[in-house]
CSV table of C-alpha atoms in Angstrom, one decimal:
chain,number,residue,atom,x,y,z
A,746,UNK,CA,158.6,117.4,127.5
A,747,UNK,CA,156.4,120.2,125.7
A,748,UNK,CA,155.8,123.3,127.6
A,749,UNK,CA,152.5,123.9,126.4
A,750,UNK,CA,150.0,121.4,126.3
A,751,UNK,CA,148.2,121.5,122.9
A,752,UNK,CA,145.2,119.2,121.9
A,753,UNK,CA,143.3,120.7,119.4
A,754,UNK,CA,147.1,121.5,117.8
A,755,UNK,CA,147.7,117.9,117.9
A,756,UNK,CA,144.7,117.2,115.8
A,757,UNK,CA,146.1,118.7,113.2
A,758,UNK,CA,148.8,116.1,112.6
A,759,UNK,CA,146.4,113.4,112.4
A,760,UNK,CA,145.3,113.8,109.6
A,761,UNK,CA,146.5,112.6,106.0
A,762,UNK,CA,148.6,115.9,105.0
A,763,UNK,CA,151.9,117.5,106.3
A,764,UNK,CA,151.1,119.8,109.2
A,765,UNK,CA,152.7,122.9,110.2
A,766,UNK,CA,151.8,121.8,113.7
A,767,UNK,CA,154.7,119.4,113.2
A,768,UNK,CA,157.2,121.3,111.6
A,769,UNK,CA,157.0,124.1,114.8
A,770,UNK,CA,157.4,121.4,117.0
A,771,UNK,CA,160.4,119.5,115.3
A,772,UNK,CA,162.2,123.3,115.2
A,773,UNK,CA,161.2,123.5,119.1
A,774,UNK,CA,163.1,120.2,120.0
A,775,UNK,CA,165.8,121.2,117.3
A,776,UNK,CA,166.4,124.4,119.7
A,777,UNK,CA,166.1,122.9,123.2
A,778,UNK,CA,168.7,120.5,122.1
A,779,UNK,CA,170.8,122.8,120.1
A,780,UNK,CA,173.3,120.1,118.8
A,781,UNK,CA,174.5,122.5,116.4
A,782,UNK,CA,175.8,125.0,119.0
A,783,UNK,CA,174.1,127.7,117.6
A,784,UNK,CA,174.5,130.8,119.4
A,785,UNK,CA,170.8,131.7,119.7
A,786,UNK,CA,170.0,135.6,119.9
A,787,UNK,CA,166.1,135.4,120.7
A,788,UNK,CA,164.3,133.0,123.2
A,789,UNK,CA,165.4,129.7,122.5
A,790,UNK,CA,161.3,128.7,123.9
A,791,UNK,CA,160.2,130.9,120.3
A,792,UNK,CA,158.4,127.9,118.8
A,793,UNK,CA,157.2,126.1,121.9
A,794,UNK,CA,155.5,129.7,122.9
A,795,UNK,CA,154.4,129.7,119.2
A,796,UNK,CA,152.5,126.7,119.8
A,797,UNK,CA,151.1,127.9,123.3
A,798,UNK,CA,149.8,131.0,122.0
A,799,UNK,CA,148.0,129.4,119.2
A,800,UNK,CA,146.6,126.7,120.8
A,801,UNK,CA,144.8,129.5,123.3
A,802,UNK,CA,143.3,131.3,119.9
A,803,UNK,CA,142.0,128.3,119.4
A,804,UNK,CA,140.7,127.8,122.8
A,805,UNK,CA,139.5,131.6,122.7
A,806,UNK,CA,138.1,131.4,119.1
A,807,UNK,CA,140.4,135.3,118.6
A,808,UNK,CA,143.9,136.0,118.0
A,809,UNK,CA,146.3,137.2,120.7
A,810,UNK,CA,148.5,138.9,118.2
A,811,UNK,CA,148.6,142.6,118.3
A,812,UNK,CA,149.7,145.6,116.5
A,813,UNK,CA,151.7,147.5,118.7
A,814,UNK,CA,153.0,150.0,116.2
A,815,UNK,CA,155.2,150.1,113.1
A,816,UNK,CA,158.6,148.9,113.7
A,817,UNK,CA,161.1,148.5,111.0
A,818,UNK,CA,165.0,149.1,109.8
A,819,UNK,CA,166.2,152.4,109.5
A,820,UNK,CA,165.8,154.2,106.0
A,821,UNK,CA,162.8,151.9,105.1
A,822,UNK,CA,159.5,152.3,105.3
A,823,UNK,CA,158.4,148.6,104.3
A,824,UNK,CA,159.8,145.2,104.5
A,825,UNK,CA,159.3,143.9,108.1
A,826,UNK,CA,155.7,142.9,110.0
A,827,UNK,CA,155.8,144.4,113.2
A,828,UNK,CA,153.7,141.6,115.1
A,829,UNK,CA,153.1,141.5,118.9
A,830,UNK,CA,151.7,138.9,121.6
A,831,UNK,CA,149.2,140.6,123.7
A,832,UNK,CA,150.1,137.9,126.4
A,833,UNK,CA,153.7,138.6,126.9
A,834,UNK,CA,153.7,137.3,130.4
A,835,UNK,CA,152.4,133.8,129.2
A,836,UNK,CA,154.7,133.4,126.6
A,837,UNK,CA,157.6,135.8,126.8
A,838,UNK,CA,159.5,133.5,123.5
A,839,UNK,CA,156.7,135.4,121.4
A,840,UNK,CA,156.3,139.0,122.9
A,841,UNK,CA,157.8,140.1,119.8
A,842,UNK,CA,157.2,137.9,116.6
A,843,UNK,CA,158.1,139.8,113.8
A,844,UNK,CA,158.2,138.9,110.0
A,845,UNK,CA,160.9,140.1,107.8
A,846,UNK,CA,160.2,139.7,104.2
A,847,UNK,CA,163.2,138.9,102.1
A,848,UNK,CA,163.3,139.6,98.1
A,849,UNK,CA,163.1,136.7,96.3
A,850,UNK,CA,165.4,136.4,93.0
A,851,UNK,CA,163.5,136.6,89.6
A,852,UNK,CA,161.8,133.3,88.8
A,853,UNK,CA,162.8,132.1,92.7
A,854,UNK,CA,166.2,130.3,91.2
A,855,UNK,CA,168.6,129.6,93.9
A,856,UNK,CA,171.8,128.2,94.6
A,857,UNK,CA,172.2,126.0,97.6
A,858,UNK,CA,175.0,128.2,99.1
A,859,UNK,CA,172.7,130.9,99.0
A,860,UNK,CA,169.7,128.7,100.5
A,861,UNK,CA,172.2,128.0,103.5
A,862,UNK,CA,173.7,131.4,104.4
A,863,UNK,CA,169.9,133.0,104.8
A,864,UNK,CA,169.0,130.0,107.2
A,865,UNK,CA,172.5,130.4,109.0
A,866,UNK,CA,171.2,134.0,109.4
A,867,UNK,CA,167.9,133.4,110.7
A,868,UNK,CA,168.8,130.2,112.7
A,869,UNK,CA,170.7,132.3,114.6
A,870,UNK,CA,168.6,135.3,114.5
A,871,UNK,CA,164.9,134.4,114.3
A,872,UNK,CA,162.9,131.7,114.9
A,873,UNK,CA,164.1,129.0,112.2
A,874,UNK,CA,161.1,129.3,110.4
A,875,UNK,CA,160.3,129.9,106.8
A,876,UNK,CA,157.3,130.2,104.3
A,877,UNK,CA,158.4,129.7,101.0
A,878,UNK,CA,156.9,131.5,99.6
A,879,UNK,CA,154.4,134.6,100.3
A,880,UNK,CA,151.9,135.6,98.2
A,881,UNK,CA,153.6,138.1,96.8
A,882,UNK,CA,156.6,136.0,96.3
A,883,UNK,CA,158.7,136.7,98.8
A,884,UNK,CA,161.3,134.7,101.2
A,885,UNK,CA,159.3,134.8,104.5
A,886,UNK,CA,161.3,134.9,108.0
A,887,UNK,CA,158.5,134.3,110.6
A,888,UNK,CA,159.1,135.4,114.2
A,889,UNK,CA,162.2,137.7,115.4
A,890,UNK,CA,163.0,140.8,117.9
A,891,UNK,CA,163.2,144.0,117.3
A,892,UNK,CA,166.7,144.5,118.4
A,893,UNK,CA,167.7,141.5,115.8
A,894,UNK,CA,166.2,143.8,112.9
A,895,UNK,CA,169.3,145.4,111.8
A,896,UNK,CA,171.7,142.8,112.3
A,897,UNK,CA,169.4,140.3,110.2
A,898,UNK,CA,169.3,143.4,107.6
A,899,UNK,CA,172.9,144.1,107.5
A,900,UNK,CA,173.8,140.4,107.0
A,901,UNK,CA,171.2,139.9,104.3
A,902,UNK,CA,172.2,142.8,102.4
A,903,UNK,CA,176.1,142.8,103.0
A,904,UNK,CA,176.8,139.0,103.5
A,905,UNK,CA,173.6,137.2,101.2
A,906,UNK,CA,174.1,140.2,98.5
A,907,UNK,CA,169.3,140.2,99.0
A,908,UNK,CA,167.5,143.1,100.1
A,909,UNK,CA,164.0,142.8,101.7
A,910,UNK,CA,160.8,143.1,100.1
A,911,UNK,CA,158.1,145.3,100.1
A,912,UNK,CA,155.3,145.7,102.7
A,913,UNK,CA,152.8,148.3,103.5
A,914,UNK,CA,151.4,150.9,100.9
A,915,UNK,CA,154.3,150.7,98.5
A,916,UNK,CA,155.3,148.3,95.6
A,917,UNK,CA,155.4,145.2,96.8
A,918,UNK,CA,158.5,142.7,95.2
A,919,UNK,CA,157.8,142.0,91.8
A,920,UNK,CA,157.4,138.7,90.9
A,921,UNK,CA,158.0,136.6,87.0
A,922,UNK,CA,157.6,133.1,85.6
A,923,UNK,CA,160.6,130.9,84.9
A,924,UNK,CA,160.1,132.5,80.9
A,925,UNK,CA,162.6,131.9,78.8
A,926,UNK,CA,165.0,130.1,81.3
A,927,UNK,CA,162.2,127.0,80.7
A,928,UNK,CA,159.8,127.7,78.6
A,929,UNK,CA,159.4,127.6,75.2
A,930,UNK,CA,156.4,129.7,75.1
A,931,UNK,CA,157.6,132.4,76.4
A,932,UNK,CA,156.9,135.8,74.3
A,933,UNK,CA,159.3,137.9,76.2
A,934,UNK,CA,162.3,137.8,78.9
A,935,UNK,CA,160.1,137.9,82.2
A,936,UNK,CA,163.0,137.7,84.1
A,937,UNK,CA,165.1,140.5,82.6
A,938,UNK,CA,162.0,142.6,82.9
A,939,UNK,CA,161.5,141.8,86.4
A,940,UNK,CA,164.9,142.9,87.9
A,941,UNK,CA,164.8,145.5,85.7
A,942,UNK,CA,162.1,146.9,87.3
A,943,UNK,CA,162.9,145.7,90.7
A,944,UNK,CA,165.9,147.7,90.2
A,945,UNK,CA,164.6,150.9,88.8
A,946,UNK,CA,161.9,151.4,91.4
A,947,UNK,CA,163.8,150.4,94.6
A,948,UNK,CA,162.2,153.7,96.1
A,949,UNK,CA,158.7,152.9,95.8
A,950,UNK,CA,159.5,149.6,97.0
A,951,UNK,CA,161.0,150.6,100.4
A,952,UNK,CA,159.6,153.7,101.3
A,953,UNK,CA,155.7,154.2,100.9
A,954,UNK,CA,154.0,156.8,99.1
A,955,UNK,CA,151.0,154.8,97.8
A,956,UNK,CA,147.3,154.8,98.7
A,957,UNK,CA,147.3,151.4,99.3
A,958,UNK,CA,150.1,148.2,97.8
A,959,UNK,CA,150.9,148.0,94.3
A,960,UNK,CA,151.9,144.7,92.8
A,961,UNK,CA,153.6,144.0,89.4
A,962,UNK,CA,154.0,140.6,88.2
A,963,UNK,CA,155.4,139.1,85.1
A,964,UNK,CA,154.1,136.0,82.8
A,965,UNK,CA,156.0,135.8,79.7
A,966,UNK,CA,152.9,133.6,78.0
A,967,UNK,CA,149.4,133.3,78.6
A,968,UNK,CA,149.7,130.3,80.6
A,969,UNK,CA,150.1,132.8,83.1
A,970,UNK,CA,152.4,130.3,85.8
A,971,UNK,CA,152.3,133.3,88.3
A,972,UNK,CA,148.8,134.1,88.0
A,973,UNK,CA,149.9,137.9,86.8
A,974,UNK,CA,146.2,138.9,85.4
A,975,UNK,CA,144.4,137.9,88.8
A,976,UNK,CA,147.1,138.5,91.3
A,977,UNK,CA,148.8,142.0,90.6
A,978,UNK,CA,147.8,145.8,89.8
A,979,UNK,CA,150.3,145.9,86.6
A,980,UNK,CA,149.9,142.6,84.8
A,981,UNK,CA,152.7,141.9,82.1
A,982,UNK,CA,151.1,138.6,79.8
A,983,UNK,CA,153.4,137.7,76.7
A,984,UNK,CA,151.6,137.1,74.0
A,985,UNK,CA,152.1,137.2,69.8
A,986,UNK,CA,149.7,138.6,66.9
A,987,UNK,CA,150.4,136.7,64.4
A,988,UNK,CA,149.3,133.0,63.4
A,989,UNK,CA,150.3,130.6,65.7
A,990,UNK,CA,152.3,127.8,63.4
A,991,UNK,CA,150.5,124.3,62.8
A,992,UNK,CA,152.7,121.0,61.6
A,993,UNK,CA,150.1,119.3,59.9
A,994,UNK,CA,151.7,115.8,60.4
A,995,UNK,CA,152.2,116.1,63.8
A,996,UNK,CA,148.1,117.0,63.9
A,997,UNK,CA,147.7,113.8,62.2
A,998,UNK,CA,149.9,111.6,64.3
A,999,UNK,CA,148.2,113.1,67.9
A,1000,UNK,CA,144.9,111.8,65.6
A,1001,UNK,CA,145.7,108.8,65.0
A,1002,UNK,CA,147.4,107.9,68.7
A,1003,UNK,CA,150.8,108.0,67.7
A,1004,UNK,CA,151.3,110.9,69.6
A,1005,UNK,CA,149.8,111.8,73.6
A,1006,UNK,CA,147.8,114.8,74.0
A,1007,UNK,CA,148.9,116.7,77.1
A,1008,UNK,CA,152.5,116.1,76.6
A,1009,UNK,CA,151.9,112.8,78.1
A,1010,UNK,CA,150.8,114.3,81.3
A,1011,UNK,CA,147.8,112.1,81.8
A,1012,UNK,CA,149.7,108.6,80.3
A,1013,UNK,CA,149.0,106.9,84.2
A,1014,UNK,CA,145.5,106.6,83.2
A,1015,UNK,CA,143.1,105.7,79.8
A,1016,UNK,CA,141.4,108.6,78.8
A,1017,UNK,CA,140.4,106.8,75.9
A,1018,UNK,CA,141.5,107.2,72.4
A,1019,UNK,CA,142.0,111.2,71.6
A,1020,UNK,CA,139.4,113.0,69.9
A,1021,UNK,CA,140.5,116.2,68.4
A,1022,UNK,CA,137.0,117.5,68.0
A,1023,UNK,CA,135.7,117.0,71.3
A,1024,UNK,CA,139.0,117.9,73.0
A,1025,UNK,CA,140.3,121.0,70.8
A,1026,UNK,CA,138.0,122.4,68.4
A,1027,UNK,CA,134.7,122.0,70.2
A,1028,UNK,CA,136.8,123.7,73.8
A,1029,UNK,CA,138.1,126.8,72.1
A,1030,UNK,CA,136.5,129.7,73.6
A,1031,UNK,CA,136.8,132.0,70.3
A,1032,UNK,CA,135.1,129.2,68.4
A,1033,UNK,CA,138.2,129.7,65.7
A,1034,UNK,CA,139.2,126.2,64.6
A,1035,UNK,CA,137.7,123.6,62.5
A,1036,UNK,CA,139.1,120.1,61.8
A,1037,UNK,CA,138.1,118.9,58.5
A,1038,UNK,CA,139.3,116.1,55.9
A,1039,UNK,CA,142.6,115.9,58.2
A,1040,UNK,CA,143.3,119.3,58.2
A,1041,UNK,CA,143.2,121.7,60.8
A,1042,UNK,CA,142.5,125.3,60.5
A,1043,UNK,CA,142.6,128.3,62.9
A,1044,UNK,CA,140.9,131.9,61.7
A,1045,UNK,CA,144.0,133.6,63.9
A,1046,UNK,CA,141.8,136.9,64.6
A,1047,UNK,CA,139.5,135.2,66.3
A,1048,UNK,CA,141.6,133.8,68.6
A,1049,UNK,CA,141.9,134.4,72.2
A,1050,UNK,CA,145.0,133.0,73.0
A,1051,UNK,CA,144.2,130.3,75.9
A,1052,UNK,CA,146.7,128.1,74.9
A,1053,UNK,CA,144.4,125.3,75.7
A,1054,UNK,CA,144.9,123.7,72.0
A,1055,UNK,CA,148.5,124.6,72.1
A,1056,UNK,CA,148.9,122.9,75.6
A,1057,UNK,CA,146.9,119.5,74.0
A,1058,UNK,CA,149.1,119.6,70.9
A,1059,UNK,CA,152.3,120.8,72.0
A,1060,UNK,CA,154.3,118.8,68.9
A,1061,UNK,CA,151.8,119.8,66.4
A,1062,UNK,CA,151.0,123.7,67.6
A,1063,UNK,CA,153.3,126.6,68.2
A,1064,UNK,CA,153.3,130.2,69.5
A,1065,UNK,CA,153.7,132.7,66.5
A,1066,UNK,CA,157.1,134.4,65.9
A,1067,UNK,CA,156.0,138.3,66.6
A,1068,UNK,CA,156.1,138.5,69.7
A,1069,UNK,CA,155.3,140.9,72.8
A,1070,UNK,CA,152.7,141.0,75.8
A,1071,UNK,CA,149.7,142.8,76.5
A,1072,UNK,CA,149.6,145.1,79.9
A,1073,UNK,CA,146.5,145.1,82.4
A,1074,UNK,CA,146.0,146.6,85.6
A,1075,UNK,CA,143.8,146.3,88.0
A,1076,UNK,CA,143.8,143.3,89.7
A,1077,UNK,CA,143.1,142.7,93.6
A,1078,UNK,CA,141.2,140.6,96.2
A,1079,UNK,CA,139.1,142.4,98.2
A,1080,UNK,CA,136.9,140.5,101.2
A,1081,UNK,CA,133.9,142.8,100.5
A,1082,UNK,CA,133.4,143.0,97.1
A,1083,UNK,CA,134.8,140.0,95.9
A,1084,UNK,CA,138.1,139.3,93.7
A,1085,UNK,CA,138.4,141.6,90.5
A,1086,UNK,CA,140.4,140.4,87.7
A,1087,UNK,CA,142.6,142.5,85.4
A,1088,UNK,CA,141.6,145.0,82.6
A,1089,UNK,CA,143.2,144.8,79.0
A,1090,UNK,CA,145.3,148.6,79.1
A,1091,UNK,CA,148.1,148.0,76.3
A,1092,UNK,CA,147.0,144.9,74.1
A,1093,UNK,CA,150.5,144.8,72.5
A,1094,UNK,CA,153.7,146.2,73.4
A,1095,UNK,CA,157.2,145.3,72.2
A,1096,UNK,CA,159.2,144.5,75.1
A,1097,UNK,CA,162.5,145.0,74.8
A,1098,UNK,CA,164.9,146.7,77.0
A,1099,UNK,CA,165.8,149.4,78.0
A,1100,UNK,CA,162.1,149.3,78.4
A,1101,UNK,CA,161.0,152.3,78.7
A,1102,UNK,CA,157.9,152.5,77.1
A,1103,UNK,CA,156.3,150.0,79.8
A,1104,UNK,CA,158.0,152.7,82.9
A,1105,UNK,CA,156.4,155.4,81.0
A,1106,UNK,CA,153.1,153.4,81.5
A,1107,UNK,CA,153.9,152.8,85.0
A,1108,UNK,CA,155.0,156.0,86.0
A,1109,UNK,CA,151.8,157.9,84.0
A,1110,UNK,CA,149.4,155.2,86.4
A,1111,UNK,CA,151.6,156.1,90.0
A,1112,UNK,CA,150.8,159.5,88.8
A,1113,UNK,CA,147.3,159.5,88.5
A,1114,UNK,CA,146.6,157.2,91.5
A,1115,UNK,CA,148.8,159.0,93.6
A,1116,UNK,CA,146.8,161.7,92.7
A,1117,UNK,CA,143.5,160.6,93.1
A,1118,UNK,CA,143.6,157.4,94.6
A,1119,UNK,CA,141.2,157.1,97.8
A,1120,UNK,CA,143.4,155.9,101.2
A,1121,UNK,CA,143.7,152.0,101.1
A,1122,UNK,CA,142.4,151.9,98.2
A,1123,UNK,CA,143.5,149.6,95.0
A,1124,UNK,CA,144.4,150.8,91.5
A,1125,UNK,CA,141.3,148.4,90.4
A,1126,UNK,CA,139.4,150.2,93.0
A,1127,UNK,CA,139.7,154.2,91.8
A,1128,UNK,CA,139.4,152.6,88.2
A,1129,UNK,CA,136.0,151.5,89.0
A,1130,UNK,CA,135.7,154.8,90.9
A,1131,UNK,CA,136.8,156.7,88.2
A,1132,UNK,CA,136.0,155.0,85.5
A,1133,UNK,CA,138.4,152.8,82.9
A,1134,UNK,CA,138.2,155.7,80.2
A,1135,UNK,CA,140.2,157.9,82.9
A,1136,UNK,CA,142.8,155.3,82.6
A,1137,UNK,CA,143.4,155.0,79.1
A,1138,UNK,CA,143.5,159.0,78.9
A,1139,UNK,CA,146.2,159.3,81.9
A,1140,UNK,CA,148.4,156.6,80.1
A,1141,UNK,CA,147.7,158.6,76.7
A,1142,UNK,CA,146.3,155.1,75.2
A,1143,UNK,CA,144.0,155.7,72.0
A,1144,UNK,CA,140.8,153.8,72.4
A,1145,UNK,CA,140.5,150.5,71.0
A,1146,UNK,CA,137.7,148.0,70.4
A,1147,UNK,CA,139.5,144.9,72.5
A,1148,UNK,CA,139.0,147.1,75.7
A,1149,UNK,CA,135.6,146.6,75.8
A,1150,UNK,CA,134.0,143.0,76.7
A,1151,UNK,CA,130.9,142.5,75.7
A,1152,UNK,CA,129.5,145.4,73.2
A,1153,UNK,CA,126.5,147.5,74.4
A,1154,UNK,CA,126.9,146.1,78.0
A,1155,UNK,CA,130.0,147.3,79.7
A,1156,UNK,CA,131.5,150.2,76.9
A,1157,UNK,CA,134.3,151.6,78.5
A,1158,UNK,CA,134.1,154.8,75.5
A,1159,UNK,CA,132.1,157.7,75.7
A,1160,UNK,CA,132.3,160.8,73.4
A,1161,UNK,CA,132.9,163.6,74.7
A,1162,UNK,CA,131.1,167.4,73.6
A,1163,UNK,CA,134.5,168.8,72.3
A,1164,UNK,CA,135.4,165.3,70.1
A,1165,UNK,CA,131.8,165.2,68.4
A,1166,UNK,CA,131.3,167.4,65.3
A,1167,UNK,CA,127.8,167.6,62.9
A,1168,UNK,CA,125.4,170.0,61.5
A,1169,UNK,CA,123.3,168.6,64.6
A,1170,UNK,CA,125.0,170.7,66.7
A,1171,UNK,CA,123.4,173.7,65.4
A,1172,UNK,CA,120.6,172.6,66.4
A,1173,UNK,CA,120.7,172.2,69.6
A,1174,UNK,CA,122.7,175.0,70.5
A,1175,UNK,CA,119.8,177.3,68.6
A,1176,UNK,CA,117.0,175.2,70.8
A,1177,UNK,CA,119.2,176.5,73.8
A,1178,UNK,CA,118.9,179.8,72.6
A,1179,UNK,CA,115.6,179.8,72.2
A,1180,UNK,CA,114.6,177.9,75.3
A,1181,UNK,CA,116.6,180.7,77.5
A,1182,UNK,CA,114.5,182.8,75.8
């Protein structure tokens, strides 16, 4: 029988969709059985008091989870959530509740052994429960004491071979597509970069010295599968500059039905026969290709690099061969002032290891921010402070005509008195003269 009486929880599984409601309660009966003998080290009543303490938010309309103070593992300053019931005499299974955040590997591939010793360890340890994943990527453990802390950190590290991930005003884990594990657009190893860089900056990762979190994230094509230009401060996209490579033939057989559009993905249902003009040429944002007398053409400077024909012609379109990514920063989504998108930095860099010339970018931005960055406040925030021109002069990046969006509405470039030489000059400085006069 439940402990806690929970109505408007209940609702929740009534509906069409899986329910977390239902997943807290099957872990519940798992632990009050305990057929598996395991040797519980918090309050076997964690979820039931889980449930309790939710259902009376709900009741309530406000949370009953509280701060309580910073709580952690020693020699880090990041990676664990202290979280606190501020009805500990109620439910006692949740007076502590906190969250350990667990680095996820590059591209989240797992082995199954690995899978089952982090669940052994917080089976026993925590609550049983998981998100996977965060929003930053990370393996989430959801509910544990403070005395487990170091004994759930010393088994992760020392028996799992993970670390935990970042939290607080400090990089957060960094996160990369599948690239070229899977895909066969990818411009650049996103994985190799990403534990590259996981590795090289394992300080600001666990002990913060930021305004505010930092995020890095890794897509190694434009397809962006993790999101890296509208999720992350330091945005690594893939991408080529030269033409992307068009089989004529295969153009012609998409035409003519022979071959699906969409890699097939929308055979369950009759779109109707395909029509390259509508579907392609007339959807390309840079306006840059034109079908004519079965031939199709791309003007490749003109091109933005969507991937939206290359997605609806996979067998007929391909990624050019040199190939590298652009960098943008700035990122973040703020509840006041709405969610900010990246800013082109570096349109193309090489990438190639021992990749040094994207550190040296990072470390010149950490610099500045550090310096001047506002308490709690976002690398896209103190750029919009600061202005975008500050940027490119702290990262010694030469201006260039692809940072600005729209001409004569949003220039980032301004001239300054020292760069700007003429006869006119003269004349103003005599009119000085003469004015103070």
């Amino acid at each position: 029988m439940a402990k806690h009486k929970t109505p408007l929880l209940d609702e929740l599984e009534s509906g069409p969709w899986p329910s977390f409601v239902s997943d807290v309660k099957q872990e519940a009966e798992v632990r009050a059985k305990n057929e598996k003998g395991v040797n519980y080290q918090i309050p076997v009543e964690v979820c039931e008091d889980l449930l309790g303490v939710l259902e009376l938010s709900y009741n309530d309309g406000e949370t009953h989870w509280k701060h309580g103070g910073i709580v952690g593992v020693f020699g880090y300053g990041g990676g664990v959530i202290g979280r606190y019931c501020d009805q500990p005499e109620m439910f006692p299974g949740v007076a502590h509740f906190h969250t350990v955040r667990v680095a996820q590997p590059t591209a989240k591939y797992y082995t199954t052994d690995f899978l089952r010793q982090i669940v052994d360890i917080w089976d026993m340890r925590g609550s049983g429960l998981t998100n996977m994943h965060g929003s930053t990527g990370d393996i989430v453990f959801l509910g544990t004491t403070t005395p487990q802390l170091e004994e759930i950190f010393y088994e992760l590290t020392h028996d799992a071979n993970v670390d935990l991930g970042g939290s607080g005003s400090n990089l957060r884990t960094p996160a990369a597509c599948l690239g070229m594990s899977r895909c066969e657009y990818a411009c650049y190893d996103a994985q190799g970069l990403c534990y590259d860089m996981t590795m090289e900056f394992q300080d600001e990762l666990h002990r913060p010295a930021f305004p505010y979190k930092f995020k890095f994230k890794f897509d190694a094509c434009p397809n962006s599968c993790v999101c890296a230009l509208a999720r992350s401060d330091f945005s690594v996209v893939g991408i080529w500059r030269d033409e992307i490579r068009i089989d004529q033939e295969a153009v012609a057989a998409y035409v003519g039905g022979e071959f699906a559009p969409n890699a097939g993905a929308h055979s369950g249902r009759d779109w109707g026969k395909f029509d390259i003009q509508k579907e392609v040429v007339e959807l390309c944002p840079g306006k840059c290709i034109k079908y004519a007398d079965g031939k199709l053409e791309i003007n490749d400077k003109e091109c933005m690099h969507c991937m939206h024909c290359i997605n609806t012609m996979p067998r007929a379109l391909m990624i050019g061969n040199d190939r590298g990514a652009s960098i943008l920063c700035g990122a973040k989504a703020p509840i006041l002032d709405g969610p900010q998108l990246s800013s082109l930095l570096i349109p193309f860099i090489k990438v190639e290891e021992p990749y040094d010339e994207i550190k040296e970018v990072v470390e010149n931005i950490w610099d500045w921010w550090m310096e001047e960055g506002k308490n709690r406040e976002r690398l896209g925030e103190t750029m919009r402070r600061m202005g975008f021109q500050k940027l490119l002069e702290v990262t010694n990046t030469k201006a260039d005509p692809r940072h600005v969006q729209e001409p004569r509405h949003n220039p980032y470039i301004f001239w300054k008195a020292d760069e700007v030489d003429g006869p006119w000059e003269r004349d103003v400085n005599e009119y000085r003269k003469r004015h103070q006069r």
